[in-house]
CSV table of N, CA and C in Angstrom, one decimal:
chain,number,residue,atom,x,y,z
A,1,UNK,N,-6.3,-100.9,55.1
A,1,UNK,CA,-5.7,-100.0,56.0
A,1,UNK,C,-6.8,-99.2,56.7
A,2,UNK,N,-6.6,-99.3,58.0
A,2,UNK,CA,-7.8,-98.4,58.6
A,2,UNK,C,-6.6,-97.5,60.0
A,3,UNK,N,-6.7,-96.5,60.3
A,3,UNK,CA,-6.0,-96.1,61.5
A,3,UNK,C,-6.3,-94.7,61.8
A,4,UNK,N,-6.8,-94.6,63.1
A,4,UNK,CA,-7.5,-93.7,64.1
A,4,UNK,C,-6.7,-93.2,64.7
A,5,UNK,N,-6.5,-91.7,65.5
A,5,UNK,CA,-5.7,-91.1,66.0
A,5,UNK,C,-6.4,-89.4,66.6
A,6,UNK,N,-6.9,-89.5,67.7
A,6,UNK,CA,-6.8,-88.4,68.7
A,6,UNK,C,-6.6,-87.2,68.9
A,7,UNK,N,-7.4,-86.1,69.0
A,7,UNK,CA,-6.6,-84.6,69.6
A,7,UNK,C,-6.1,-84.4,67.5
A,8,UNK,N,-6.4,-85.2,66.3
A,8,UNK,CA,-5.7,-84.2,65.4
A,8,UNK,C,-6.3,-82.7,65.4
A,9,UNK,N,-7.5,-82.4,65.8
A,9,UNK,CA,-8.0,-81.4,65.7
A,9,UNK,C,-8.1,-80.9,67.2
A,10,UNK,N,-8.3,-80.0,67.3
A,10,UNK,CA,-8.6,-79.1,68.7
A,10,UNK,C,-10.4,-78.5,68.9
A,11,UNK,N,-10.6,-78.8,70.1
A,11,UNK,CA,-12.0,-78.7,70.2
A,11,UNK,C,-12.4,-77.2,69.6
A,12,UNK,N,-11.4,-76.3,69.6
A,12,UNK,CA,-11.6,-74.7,69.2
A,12,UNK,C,-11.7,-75.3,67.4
A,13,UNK,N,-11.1,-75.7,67.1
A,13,UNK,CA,-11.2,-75.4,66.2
A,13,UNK,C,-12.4,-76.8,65.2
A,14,UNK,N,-12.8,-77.8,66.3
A,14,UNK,CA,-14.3,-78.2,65.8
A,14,UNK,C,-15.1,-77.0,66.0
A,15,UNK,N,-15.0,-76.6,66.7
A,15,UNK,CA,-16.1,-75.5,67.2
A,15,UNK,C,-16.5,-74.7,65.9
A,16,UNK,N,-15.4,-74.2,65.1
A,16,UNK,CA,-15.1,-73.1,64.7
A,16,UNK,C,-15.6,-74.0,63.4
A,17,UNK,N,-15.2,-75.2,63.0
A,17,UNK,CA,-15.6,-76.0,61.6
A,17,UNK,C,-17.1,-76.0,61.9
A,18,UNK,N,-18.1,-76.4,63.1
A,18,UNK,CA,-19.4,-76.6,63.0
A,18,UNK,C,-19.7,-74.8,62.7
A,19,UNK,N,-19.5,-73.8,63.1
A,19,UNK,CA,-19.6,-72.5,62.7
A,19,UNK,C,-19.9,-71.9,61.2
A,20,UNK,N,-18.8,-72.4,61.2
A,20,UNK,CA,-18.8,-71.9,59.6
A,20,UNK,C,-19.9,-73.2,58.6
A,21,UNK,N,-20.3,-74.0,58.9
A,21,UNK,CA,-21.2,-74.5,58.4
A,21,UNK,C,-22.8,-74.1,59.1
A,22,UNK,N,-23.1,-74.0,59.8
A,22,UNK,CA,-24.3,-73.4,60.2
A,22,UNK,C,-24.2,-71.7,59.7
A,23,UNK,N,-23.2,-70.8,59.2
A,23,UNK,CA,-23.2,-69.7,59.0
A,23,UNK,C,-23.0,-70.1,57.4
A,24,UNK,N,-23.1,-70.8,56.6
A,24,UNK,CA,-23.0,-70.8,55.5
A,24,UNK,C,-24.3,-70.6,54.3
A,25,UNK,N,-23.4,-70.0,53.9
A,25,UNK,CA,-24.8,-69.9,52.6
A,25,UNK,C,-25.0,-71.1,51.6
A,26,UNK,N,-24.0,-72.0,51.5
A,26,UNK,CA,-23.7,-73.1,50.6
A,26,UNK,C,-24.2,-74.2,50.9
A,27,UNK,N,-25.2,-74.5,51.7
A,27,UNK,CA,-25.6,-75.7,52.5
A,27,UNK,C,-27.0,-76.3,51.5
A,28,UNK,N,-26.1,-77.2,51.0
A,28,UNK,CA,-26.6,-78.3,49.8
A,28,UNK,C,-27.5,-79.7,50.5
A,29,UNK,N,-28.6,-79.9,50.2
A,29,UNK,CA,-29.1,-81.3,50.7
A,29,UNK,C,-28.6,-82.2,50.0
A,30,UNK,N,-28.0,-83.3,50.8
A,30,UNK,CA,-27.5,-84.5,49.9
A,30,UNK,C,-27.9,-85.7,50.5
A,31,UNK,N,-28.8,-86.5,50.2
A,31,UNK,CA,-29.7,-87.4,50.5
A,31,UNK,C,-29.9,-87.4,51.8
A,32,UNK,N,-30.2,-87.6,52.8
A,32,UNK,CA,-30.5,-87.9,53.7
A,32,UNK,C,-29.9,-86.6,54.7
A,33,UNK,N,-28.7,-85.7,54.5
A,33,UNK,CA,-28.3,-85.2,55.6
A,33,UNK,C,-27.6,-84.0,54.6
A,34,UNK,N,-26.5,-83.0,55.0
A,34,UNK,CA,-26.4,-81.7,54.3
A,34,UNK,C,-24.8,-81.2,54.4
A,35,UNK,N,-24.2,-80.4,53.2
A,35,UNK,CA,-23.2,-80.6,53.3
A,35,UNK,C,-22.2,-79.2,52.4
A,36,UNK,N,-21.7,-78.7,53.0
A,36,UNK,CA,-21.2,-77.6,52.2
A,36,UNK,C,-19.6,-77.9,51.5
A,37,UNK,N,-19.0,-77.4,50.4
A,37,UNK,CA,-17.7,-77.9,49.9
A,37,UNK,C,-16.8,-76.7,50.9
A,38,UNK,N,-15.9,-77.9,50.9
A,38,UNK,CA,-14.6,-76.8,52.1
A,38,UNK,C,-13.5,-77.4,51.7
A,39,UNK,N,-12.5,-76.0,51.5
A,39,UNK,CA,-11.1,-76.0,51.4
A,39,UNK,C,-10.2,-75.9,53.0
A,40,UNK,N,-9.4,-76.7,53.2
A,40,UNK,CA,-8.4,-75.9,54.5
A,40,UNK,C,-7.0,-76.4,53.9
A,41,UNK,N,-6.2,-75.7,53.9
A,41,UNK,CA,-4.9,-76.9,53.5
A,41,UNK,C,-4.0,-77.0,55.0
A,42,UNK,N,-4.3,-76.1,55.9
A,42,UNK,CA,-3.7,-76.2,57.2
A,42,UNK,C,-4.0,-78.0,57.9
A,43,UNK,N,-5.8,-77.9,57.7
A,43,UNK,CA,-6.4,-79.3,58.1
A,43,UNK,C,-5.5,-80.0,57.0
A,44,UNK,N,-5.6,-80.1,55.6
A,44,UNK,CA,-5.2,-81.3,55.4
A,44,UNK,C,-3.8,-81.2,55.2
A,45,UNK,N,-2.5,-80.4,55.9
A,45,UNK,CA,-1.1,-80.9,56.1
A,45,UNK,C,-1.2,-81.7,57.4
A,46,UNK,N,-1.8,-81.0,58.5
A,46,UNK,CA,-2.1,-81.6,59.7
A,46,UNK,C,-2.3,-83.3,59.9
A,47,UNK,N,-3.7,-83.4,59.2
A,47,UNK,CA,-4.1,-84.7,58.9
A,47,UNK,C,-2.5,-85.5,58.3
A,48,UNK,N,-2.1,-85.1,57.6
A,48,UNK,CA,-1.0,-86.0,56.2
A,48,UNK,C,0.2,-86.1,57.3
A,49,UNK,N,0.4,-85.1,58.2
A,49,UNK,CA,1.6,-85.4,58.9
A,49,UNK,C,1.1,-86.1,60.3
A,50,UNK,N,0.1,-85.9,60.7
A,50,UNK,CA,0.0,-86.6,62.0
A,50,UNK,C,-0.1,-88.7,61.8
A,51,UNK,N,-0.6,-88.9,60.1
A,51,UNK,CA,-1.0,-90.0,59.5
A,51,UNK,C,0.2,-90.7,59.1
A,52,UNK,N,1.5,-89.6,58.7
A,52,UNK,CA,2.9,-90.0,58.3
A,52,UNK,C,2.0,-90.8,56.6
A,53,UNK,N,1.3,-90.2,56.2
A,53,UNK,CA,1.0,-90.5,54.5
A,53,UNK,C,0.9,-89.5,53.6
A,54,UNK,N,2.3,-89.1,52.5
A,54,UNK,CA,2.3,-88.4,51.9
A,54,UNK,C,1.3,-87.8,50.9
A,55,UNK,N,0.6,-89.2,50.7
A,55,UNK,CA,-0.8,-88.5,50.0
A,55,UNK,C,-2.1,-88.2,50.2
A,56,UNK,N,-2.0,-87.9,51.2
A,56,UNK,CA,-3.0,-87.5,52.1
A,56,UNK,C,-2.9,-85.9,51.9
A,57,UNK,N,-1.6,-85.7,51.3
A,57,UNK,CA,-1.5,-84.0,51.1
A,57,UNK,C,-2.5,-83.6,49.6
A,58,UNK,N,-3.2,-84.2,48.5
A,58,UNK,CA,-3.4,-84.1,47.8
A,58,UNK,C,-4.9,-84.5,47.7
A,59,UNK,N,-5.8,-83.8,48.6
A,59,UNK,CA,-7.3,-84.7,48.2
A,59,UNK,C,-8.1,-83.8,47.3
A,60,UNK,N,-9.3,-85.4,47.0
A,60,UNK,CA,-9.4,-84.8,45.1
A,60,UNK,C,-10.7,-83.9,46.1
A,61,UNK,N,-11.6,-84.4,47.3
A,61,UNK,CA,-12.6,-83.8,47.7
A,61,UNK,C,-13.0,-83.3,48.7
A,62,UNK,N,-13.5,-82.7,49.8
A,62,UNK,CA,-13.3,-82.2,50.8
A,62,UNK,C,-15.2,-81.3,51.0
A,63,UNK,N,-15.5,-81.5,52.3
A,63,UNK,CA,-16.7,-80.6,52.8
A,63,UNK,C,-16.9,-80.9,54.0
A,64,UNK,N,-17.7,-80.0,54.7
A,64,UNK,CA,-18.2,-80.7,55.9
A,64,UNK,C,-19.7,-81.0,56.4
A,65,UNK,N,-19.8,-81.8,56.8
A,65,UNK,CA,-21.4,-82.4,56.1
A,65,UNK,C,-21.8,-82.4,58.1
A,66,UNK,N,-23.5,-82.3,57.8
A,66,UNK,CA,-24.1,-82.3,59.0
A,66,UNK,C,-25.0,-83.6,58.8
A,67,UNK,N,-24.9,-84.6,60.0
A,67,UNK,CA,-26.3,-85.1,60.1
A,67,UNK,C,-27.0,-85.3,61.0
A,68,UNK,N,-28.1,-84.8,60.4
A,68,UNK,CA,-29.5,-84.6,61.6
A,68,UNK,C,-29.9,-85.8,61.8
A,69,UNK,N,-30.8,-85.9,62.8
A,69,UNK,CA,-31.7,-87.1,63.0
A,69,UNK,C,-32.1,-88.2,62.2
A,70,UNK,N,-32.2,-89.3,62.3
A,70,UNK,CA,-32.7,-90.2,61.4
A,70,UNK,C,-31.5,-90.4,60.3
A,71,UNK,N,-30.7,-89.7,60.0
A,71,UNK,CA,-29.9,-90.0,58.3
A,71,UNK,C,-28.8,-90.8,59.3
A,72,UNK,N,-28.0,-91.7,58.1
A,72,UNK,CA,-27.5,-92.8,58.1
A,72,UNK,C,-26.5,-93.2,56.8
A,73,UNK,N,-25.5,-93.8,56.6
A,73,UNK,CA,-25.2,-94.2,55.0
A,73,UNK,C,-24.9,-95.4,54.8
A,74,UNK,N,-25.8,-96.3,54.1
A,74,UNK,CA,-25.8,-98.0,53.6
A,74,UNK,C,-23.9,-98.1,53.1
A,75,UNK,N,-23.8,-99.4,53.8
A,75,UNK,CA,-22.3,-99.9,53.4
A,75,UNK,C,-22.1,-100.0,51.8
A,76,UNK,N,-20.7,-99.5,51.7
A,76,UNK,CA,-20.2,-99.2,50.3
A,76,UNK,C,-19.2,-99.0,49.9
A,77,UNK,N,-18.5,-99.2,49.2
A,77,UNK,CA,-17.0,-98.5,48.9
A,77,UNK,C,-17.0,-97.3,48.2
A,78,UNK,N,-15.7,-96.9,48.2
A,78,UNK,CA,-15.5,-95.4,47.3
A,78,UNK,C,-15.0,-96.3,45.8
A,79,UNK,N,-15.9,-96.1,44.9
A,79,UNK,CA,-14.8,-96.2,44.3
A,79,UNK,C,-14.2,-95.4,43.2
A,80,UNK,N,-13.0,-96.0,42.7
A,80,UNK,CA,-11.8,-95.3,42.2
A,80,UNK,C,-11.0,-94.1,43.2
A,81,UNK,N,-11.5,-94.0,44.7
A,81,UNK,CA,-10.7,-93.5,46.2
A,81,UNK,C,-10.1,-94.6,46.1
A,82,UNK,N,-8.6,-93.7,46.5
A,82,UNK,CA,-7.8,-94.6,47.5
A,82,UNK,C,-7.5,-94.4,49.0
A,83,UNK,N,-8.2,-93.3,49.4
A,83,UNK,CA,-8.1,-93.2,51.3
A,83,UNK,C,-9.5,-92.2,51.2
A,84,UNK,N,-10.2,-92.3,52.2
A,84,UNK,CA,-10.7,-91.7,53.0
A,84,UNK,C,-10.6,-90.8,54.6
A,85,UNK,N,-11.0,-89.6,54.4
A,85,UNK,CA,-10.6,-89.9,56.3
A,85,UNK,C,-11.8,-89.0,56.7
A,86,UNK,N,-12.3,-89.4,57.9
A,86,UNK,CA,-13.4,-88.3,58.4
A,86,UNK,C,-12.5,-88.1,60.0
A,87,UNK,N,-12.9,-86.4,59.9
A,87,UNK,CA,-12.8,-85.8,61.2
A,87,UNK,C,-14.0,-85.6,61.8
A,88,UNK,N,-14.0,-85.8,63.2
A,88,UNK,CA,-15.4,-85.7,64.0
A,88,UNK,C,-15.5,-84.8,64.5
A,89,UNK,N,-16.3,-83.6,64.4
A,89,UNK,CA,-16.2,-82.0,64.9
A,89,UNK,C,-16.5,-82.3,66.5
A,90,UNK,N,-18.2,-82.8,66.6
A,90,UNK,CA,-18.8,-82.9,67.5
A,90,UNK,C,-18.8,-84.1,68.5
A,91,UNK,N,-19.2,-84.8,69.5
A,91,UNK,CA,-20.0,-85.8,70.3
A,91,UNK,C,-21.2,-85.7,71.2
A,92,UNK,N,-21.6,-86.9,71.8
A,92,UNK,CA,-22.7,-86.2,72.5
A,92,UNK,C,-24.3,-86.6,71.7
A,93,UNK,N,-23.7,-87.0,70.2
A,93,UNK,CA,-25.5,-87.4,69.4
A,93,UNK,C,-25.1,-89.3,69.8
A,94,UNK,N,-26.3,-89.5,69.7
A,94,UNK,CA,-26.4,-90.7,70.0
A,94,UNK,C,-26.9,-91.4,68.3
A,95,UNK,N,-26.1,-92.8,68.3
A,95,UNK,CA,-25.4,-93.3,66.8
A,95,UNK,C,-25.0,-92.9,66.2
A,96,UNK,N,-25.1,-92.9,64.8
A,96,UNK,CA,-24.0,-92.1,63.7
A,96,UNK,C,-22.5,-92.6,63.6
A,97,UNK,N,-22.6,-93.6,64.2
A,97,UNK,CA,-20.7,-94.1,64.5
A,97,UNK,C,-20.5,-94.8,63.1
A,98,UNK,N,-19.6,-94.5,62.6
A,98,UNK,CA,-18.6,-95.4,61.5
A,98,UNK,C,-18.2,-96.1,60.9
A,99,UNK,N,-18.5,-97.3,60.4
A,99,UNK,CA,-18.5,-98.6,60.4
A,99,UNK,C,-17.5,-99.1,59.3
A,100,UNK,N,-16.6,-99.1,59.4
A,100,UNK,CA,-15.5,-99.8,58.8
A,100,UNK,C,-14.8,-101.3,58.6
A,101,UNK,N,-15.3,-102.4,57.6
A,101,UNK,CA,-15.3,-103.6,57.7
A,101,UNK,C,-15.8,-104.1,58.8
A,102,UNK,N,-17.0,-103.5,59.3
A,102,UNK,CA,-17.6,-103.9,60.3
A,102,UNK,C,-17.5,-103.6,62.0
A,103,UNK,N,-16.3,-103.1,61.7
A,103,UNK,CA,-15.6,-102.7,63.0
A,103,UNK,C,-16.6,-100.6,63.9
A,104,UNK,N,-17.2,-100.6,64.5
A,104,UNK,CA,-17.4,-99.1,64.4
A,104,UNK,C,-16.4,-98.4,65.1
A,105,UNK,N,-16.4,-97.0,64.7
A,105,UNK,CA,-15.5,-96.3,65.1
A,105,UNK,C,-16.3,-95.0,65.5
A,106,UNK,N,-16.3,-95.2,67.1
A,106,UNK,CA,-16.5,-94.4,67.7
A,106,UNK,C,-16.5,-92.8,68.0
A,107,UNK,N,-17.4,-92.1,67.4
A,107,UNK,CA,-17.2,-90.6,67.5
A,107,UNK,C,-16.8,-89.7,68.8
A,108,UNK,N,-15.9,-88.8,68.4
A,108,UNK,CA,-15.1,-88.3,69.2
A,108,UNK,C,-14.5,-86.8,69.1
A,109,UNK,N,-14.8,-85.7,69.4
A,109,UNK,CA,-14.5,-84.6,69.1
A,109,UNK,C,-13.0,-84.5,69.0
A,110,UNK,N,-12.1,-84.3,67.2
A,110,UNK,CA,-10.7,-84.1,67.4
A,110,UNK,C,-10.4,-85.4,66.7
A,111,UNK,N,-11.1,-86.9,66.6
A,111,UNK,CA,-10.7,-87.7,66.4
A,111,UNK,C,-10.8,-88.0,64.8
A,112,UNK,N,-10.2,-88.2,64.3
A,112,UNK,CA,-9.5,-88.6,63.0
A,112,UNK,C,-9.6,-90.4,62.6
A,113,UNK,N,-10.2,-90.6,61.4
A,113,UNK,CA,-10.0,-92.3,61.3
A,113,UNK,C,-9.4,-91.9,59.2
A,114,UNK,N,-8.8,-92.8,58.9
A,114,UNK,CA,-8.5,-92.3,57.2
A,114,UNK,C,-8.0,-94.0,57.6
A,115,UNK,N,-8.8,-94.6,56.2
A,115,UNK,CA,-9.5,-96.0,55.7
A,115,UNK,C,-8.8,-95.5,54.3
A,116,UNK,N,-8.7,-97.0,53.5
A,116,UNK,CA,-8.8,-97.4,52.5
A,116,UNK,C,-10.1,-97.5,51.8
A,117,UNK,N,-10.7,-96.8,51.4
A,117,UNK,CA,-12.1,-96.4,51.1
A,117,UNK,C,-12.6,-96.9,49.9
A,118,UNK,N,-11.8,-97.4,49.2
A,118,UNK,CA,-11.9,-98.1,47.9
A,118,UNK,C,-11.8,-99.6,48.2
A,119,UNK,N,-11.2,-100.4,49.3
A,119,UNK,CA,-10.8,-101.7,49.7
A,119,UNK,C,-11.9,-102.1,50.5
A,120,UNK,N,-12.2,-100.6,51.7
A,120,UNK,CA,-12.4,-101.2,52.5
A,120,UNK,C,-14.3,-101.2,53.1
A,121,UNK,N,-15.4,-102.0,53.4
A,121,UNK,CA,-16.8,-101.8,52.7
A,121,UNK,C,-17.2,-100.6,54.3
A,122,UNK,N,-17.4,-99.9,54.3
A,122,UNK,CA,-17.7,-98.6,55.5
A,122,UNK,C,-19.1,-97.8,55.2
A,123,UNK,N,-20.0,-97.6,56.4
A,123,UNK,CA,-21.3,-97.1,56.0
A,123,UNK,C,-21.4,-96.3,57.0
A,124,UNK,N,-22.7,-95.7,57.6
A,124,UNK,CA,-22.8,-94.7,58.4
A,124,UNK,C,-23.7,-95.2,59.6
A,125,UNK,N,-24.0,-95.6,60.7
A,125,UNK,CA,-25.1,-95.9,61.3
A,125,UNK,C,-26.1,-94.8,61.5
A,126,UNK,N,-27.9,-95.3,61.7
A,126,UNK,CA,-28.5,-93.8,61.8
A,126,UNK,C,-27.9,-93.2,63.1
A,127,UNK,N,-28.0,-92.0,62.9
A,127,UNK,CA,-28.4,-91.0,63.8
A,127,UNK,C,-29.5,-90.8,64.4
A,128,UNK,N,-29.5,-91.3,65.5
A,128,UNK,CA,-30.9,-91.5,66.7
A,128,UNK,C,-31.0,-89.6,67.2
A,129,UNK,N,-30.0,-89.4,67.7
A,129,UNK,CA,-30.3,-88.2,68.3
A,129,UNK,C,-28.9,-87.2,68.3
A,130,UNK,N,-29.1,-85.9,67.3
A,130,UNK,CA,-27.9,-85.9,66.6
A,130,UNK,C,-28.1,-84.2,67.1
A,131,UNK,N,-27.5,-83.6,66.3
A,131,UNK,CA,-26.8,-83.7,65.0
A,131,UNK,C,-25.2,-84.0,65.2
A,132,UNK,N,-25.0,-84.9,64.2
A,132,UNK,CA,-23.3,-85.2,64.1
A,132,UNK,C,-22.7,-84.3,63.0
A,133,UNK,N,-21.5,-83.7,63.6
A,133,UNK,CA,-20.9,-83.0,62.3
A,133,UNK,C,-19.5,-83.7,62.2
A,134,UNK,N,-19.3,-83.4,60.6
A,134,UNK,CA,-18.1,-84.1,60.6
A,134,UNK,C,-17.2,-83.7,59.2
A,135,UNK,N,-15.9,-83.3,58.7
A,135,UNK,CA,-15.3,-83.3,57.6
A,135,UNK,C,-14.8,-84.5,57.1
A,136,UNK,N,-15.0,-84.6,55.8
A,136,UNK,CA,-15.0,-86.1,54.9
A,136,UNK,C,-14.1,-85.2,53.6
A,137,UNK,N,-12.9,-86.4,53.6
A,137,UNK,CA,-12.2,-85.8,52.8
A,137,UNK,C,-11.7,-87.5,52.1
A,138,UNK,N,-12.1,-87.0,50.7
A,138,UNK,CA,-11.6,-88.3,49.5
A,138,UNK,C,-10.4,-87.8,49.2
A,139,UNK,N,-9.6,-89.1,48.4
A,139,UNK,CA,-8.5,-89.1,47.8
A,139,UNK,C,-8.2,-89.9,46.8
A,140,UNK,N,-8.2,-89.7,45.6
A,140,UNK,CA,-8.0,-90.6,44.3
A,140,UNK,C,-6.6,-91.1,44.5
């Protein structure tokens, strides 16, 4: 299961997600690119109702991760996830797009994609000229 969907977020309030990560004190390196832990439960009813998937109300993990130049993530599954979804704060960096069974999925400020992350093999392309921000939220 893979499915994409538009405008879930409002550019005010990408704005406001890349914000509070550049204003953070919590900014962890994690291989290749950087990433602080984030709660919203407004984002994730939003997400769960706009998806029409009740368990999307329940994620085990959540942050919003930056990547800079050059970082990238080799195809993989989640495992023991059963959905994934990333929100795309920003656009405008060149690569970094998505790759879901091979298919990419085009970044888009507001745009929303939630995969089968356990099923389905999804990686990261590099980031040529970035930074791309984005919230990544697992679900057991």
């Amino acid at each position: 299961m893979m499915e994409i969907k538009d405008n879930v977020l409002s550019n005010k309030k990408c704005k406001a997600l890349i914000k509070t990560f550049d204003n953070s004190l919590n900014i962890t390196p994690y291989f290749n690119r950087h990433r602080i832990p984030y709660t919203d439960t407004h984002l994730i009813k939003t997400i769960a109702k706009k998806f029409k998937i009740k368990e999307l109300l329940n994620p085990d993990y959540m942050e919003i991760v930056k990547w800079p130049n050059a970082s990238f993530m080799d195809p993989h599954y989640d495992t023991g996830d059963q959905y994934a979804a990333v929100a795309y704060l920003n656009e405008g960096y060149k690569g970094g797009e998505t790759i879901i069974n091979g298919k990419p999925v085009k970044p888009k400020t507001g745009r929303v994609v939630v995969f089968s992350s356990g099923k389905l093999k999804h990686s990261v392309a590099q980031v040529i000229k970035g930074p791309r921000y984005v919230v990544a939220i697992w679900y057991v």
